[in-house]
Tab-separated table of C-alpha atoms and ligand atoms in Angstrom:
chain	number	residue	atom	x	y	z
A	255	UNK	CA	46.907	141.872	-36.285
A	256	UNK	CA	49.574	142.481	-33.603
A	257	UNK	CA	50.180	144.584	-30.317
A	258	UNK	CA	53.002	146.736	-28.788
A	259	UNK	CA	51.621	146.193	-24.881
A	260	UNK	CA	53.828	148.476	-22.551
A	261	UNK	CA	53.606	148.847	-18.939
A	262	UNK	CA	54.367	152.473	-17.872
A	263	UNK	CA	56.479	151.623	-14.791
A	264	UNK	CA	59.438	152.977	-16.177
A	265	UNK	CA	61.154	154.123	-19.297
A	266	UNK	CA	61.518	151.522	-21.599
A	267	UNK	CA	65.113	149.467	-21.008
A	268	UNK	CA	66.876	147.269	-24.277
A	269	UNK	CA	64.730	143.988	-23.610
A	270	UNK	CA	61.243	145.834	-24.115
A	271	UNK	CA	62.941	147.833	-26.968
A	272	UNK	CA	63.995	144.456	-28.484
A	273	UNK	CA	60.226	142.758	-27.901
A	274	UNK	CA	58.883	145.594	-29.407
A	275	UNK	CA	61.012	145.557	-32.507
A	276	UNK	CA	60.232	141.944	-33.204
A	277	UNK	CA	56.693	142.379	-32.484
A	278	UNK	CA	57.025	145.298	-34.666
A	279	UNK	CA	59.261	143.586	-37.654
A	280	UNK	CA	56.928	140.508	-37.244
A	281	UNK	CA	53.556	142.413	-38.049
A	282	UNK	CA	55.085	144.599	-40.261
A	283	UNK	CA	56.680	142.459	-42.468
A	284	UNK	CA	53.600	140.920	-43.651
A	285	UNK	CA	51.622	144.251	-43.897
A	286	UNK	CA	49.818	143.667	-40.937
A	287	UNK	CA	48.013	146.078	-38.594
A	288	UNK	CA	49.703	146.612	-35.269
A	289	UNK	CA	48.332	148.096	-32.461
A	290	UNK	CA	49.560	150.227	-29.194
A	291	UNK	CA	47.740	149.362	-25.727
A	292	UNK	CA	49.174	151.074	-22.880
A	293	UNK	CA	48.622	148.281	-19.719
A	294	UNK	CA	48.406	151.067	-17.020
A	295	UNK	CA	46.137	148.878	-14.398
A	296	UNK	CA	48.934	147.139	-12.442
A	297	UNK	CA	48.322	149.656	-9.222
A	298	UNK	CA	50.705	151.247	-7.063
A	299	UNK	CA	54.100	149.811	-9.881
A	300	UNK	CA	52.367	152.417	-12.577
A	301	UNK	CA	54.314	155.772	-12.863
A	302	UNK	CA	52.100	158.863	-14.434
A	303	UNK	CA	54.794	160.026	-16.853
A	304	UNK	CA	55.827	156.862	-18.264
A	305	UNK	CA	53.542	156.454	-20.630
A	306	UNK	CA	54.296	159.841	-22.298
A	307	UNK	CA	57.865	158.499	-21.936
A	308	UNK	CA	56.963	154.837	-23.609
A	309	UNK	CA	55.313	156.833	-26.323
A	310	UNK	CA	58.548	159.169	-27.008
A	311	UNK	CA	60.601	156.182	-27.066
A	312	UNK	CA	58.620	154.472	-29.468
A	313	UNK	CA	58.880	156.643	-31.811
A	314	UNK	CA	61.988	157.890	-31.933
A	315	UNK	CA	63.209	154.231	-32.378
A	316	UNK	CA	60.833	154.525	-35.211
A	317	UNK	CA	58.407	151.897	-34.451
A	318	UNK	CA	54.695	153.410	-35.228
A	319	UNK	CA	51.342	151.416	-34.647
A	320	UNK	CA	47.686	152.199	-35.798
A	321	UNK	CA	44.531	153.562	-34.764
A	322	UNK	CA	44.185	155.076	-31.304
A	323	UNK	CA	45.817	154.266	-28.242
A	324	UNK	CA	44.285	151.970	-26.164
A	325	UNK	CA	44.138	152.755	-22.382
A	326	UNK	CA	43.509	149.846	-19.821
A	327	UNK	CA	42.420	152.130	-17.088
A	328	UNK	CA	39.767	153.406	-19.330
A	329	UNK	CA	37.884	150.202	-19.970
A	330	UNK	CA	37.672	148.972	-16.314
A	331	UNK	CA	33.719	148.314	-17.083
A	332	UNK	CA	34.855	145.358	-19.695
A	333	UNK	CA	37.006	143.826	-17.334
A	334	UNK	CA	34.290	143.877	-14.717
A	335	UNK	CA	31.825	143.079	-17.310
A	336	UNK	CA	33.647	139.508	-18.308
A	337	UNK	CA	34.309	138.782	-14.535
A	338	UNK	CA	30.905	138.710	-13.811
A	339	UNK	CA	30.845	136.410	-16.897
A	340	UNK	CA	32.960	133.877	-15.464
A	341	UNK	CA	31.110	134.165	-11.801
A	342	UNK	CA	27.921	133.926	-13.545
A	343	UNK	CA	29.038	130.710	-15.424
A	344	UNK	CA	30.374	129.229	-11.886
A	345	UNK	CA	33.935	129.545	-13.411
A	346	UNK	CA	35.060	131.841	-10.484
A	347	UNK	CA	34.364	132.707	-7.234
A	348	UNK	CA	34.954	135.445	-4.537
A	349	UNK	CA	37.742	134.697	-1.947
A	350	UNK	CA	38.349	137.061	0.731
A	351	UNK	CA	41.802	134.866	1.592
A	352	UNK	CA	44.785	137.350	2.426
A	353	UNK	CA	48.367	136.363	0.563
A	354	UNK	CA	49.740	135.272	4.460
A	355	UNK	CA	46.521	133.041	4.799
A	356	UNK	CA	47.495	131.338	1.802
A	357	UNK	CA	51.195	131.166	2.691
A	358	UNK	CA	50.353	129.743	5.924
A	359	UNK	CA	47.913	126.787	4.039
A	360	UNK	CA	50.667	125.917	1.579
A	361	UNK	CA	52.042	122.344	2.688
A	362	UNK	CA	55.885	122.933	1.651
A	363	UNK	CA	57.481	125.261	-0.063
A	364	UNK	CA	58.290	123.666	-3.090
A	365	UNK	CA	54.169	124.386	-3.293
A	366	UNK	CA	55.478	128.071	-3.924
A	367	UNK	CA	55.004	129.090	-7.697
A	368	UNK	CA	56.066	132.205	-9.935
A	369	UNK	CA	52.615	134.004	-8.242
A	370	UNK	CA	53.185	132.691	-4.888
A	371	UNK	CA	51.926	129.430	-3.292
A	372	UNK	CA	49.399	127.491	-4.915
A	373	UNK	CA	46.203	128.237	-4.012
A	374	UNK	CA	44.561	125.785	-1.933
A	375	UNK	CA	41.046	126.660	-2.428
A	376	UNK	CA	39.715	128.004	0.488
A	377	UNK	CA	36.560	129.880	-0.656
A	378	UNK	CA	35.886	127.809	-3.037
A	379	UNK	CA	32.033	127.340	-2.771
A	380	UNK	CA	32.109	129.838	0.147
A	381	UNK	CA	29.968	132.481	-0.729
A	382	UNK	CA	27.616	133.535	-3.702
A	383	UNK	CA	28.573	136.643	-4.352
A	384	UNK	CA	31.115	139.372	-4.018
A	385	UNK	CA	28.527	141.192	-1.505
A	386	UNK	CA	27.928	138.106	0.695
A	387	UNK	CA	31.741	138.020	0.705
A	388	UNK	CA	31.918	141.042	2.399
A	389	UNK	CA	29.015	140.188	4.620
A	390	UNK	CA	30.116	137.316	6.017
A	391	UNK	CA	33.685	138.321	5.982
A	392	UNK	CA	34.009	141.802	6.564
A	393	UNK	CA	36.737	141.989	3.861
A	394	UNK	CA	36.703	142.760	0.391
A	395	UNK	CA	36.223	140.248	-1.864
A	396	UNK	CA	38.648	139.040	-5.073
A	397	UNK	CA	37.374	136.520	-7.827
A	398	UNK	CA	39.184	134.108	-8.481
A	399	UNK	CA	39.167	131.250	-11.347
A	400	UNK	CA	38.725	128.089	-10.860
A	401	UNK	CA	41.174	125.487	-12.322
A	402	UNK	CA	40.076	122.094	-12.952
A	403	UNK	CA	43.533	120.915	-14.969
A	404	UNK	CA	47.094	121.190	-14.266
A	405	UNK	CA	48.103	121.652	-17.596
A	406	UNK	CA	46.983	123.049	-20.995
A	407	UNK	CA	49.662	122.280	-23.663
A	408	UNK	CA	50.044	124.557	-26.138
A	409	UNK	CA	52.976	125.106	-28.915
A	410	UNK	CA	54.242	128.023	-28.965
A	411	UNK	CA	55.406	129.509	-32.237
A	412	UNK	CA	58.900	130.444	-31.545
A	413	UNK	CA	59.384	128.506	-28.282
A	414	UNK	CA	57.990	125.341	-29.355
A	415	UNK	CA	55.805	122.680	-27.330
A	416	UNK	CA	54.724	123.753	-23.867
A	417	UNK	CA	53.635	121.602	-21.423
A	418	UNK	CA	51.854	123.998	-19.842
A	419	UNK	CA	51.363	123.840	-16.114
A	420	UNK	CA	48.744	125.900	-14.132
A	421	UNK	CA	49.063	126.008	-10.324
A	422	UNK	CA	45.925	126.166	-8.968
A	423	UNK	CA	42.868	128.928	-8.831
A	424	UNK	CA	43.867	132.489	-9.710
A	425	UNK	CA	42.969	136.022	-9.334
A	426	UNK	CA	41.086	137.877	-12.300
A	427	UNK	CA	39.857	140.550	-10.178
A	428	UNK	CA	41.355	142.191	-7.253
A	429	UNK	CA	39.825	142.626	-4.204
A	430	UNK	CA	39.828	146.837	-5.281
A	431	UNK	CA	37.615	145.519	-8.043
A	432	UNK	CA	40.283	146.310	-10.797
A	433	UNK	CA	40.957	143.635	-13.316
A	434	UNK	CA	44.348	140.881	-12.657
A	435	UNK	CA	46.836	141.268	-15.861
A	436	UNK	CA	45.500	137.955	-16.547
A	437	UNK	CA	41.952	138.934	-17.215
A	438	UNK	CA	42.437	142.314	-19.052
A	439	UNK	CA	45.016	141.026	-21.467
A	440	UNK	CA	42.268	138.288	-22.483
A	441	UNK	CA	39.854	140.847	-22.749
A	442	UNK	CA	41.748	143.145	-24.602
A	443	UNK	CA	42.951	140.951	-26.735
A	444	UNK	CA	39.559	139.605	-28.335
A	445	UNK	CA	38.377	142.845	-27.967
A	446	UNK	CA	40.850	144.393	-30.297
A	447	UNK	CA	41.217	141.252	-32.773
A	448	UNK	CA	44.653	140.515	-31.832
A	449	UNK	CA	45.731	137.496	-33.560
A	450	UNK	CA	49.395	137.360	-32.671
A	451	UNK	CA	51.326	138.480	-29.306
A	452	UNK	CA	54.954	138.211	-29.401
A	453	UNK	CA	55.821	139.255	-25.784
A	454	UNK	CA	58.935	137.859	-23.805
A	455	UNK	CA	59.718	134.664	-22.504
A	456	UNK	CA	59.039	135.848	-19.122
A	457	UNK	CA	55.122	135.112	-19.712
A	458	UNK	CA	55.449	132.021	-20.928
A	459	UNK	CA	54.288	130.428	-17.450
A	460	UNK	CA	50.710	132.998	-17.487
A	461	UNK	CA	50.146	131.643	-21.063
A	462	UNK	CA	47.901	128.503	-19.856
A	463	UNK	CA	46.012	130.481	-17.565
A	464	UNK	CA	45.359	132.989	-20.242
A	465	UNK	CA	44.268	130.348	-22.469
A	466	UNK	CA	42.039	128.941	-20.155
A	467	UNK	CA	40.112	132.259	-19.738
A	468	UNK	CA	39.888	132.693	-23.527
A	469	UNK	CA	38.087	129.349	-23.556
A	470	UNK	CA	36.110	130.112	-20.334
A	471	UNK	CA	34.451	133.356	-22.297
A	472	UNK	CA	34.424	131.476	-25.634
A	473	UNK	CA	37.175	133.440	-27.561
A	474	UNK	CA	39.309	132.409	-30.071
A	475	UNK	CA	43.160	132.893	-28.691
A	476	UNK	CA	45.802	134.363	-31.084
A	477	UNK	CA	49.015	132.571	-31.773
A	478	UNK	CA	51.588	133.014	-29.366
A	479	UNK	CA	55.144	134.402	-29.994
A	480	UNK	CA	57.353	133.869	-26.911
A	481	UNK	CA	60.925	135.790	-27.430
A	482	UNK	CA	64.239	134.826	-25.380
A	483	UNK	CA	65.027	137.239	-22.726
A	484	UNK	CA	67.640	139.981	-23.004
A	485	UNK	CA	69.992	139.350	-20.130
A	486	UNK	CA	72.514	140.602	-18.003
A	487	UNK	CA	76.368	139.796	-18.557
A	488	UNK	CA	75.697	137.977	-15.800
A	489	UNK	CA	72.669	136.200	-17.714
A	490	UNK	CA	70.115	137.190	-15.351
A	491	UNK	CA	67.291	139.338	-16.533
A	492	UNK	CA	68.156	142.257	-17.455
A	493	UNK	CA	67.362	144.527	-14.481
A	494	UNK	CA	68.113	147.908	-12.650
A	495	UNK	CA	71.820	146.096	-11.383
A	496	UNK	CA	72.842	145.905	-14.860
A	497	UNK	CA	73.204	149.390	-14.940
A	498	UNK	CA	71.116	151.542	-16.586
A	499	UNK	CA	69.816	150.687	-20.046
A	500	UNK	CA	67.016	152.579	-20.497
A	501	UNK	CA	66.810	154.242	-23.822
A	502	UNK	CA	66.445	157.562	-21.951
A	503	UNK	CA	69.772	156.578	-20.916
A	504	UNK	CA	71.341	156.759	-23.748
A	505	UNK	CA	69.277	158.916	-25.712
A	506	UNK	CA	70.547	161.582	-23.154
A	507	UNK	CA	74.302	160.146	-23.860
A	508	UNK	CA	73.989	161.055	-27.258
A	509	UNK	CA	73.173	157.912	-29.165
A	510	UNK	CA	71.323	158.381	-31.764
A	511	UNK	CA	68.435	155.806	-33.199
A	512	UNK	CA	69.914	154.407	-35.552
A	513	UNK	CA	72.974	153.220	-33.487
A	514	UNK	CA	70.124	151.888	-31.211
A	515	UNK	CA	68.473	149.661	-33.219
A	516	UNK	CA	71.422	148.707	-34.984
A	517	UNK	CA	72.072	147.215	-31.512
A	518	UNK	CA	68.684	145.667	-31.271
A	519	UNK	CA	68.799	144.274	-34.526
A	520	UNK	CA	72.251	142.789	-33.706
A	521	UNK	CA	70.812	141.350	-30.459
A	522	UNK	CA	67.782	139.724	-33.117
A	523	UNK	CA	70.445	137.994	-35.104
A	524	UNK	CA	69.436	139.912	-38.161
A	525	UNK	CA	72.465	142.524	-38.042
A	526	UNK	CA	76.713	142.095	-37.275
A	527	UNK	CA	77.293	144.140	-34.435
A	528	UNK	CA	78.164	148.223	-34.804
A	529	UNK	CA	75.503	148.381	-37.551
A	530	UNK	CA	73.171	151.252	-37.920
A	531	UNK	CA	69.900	150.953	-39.290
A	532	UNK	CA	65.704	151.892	-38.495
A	533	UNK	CA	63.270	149.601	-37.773
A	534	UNK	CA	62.013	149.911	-41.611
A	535	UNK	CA	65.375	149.091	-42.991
A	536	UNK	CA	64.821	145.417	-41.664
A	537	UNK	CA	61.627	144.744	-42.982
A	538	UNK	CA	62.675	143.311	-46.540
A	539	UNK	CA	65.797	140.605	-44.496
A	540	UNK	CA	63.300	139.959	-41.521
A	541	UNK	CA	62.850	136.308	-40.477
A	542	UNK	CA	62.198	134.574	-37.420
A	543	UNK	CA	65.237	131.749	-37.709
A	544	UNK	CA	67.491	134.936	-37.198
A	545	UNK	CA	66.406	134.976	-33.780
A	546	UNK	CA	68.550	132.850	-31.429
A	547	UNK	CA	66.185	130.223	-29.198
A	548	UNK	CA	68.056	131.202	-25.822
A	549	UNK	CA	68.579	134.487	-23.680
A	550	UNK	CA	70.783	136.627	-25.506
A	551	UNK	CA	73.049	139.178	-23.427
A	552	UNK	CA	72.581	143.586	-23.651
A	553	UNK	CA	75.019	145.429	-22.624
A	554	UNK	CA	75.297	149.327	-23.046
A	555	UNK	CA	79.844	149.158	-23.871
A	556	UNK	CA	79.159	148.915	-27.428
A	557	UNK	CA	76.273	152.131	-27.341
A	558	UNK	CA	78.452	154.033	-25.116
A	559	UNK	CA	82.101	153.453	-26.892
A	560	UNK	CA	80.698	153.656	-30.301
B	710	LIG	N1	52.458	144.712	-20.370
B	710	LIG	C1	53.281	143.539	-20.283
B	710	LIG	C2	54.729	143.943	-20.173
B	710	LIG	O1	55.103	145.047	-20.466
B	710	LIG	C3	53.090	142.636	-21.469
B	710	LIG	C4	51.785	141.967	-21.402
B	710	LIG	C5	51.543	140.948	-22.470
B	710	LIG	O2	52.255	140.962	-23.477
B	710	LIG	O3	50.639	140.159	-22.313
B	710	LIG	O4	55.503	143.127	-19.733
């Protein structure tokens, strides 16, 4: 059982098309059930229309998914629900610290991780719950995890042996009460009887925090499926100064689907470039050694020439 997991801050660009394909091919392949859970918690980043949008593009590159669509804003109680868990179980605690607070405690600045500086765990022990936070603070209280490793290994099943590396205590609710992307993916997850997430390389690094919540609330983790980044020509991550290559983009240029995922599918190793093809017409040639281990750069010339 597998998941397409969008964000809806913007129209979906060539790497999420890619991911999606390859979660997609990877599910599909084997008959599997795949599943369509729109992550719409991440705050002030989340644009209204963009999940329509994600939706349209998904299936006009003719990806499809079963069951209903899952909606993270709609099951804020579970989130809450399995943060109390953890607080219950002394596995987290509420910390009223503000990000500059924690700047300012961080020794050096090699301290400084891909979330920030490491946490240096201020309110630990502090207070006993999120309401004698706010007493004794006058702030609003997060809950944070508590991290007694720096590392959980893990293999990977594309990218191979991890070594793992968590930085410190981390957020799994915000101090607005929503759920960290940490938390609800966890939740979600074992909720929905995911058993493989192929997501980009990108996450790698949230992985061992991830795994140490699925442990924390006793759940089994799936297997994960880390995929290279699309990059820039540049071989940056592929981002807004690349241009535009949103599939809106070129949907509105003309290009039809099948050019599309001809492209994607040359980008997965499983095509020559200039192909056209669907999703579907992959299915029976899919297999992971296709997929080449490092980034692999998009570009939009051969879309827009073609
Ligand atoms: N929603 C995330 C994204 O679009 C993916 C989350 C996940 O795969 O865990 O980047």
């Amino acid at each position: 059982m597998g998941r397409l997991a969008p964000s809806p801050t913007g129209a979906l660009h060539l790497g999420n098309a890619r991911t999606f394909l390859l979660a997609w091919l990877s599910v599909r392949s084997r008959g599997g059930t795949l599943l369509l859970r729109i992550e719409d918690i991440d705050g002030p980043r989340i644009k209204p229309e963009a999940a329509q949008q994600t939706v349209e593009d998904l299936c006009w590159l003719g990806l499809d998914w079963d069951g209903e669509i899952v909606v993270q804003s709609e099951r804020r109680e579970r989130y809450a629900a399995a943060a109390a868990r953890l607080v219950a179980a002394g596995l987290a605690y509420p910390c009223v610290c503000t990000r500059s607070e924690i700047e300012g405690a961080a020794s050096a600045p090699h301290e400084a991780g891909d979330d920030g500086p490491v946490y240096p765990g201020t309110c630990r022990g502090r207070f006993g719950d999120l309401a004698a936070a706010k007493a004794a603070s006058e702030r609003d209280a997060a809950l944070r995890f508590r991290v007694e490793v720096d590392a959980v290994p893990f293999v990977d099943a594309f990218a191979g042996a991890q070594p793992g590396r968590v930085r410190g205590d981390f957020v799994v609710q915000k101090r607005d009460l929503g759920p960290a992307y940490q938390l609800a993916v966890v939740v979600d997850a074992a909720a929905q009887g995911v058993t493989e997430v192929v997501r980009a390389a990108d996450l790698l690094p949230s992985t061992p925090r991830q795994l140490l919540l699925y442990a924390a609330l006793g759940l089994v983790p799936p297997t994960f499926v880390h995929v290279p980044l699309v990059v820039g020509v540049d071989g940056l991550r592929l981002a807004k100064r690349h241009g535009d290559t949103s599939l809106r983009h070129f949907r509105e240029r003309g290009v039809r689907a099948e050019q599309l995922v001809g492209y994607l599918a040359f980008l997965c190793g499983l095509r020559p470039r200039g192909g056209r093809c669907m999703p579907r017409d992959l299915l029976a040639a899919f297999q992971w050694a296709s997929l080449a281990p490092a980034s692999v750069r998009g570009d939009d010339h051969g879309l827009l020439r073609g």
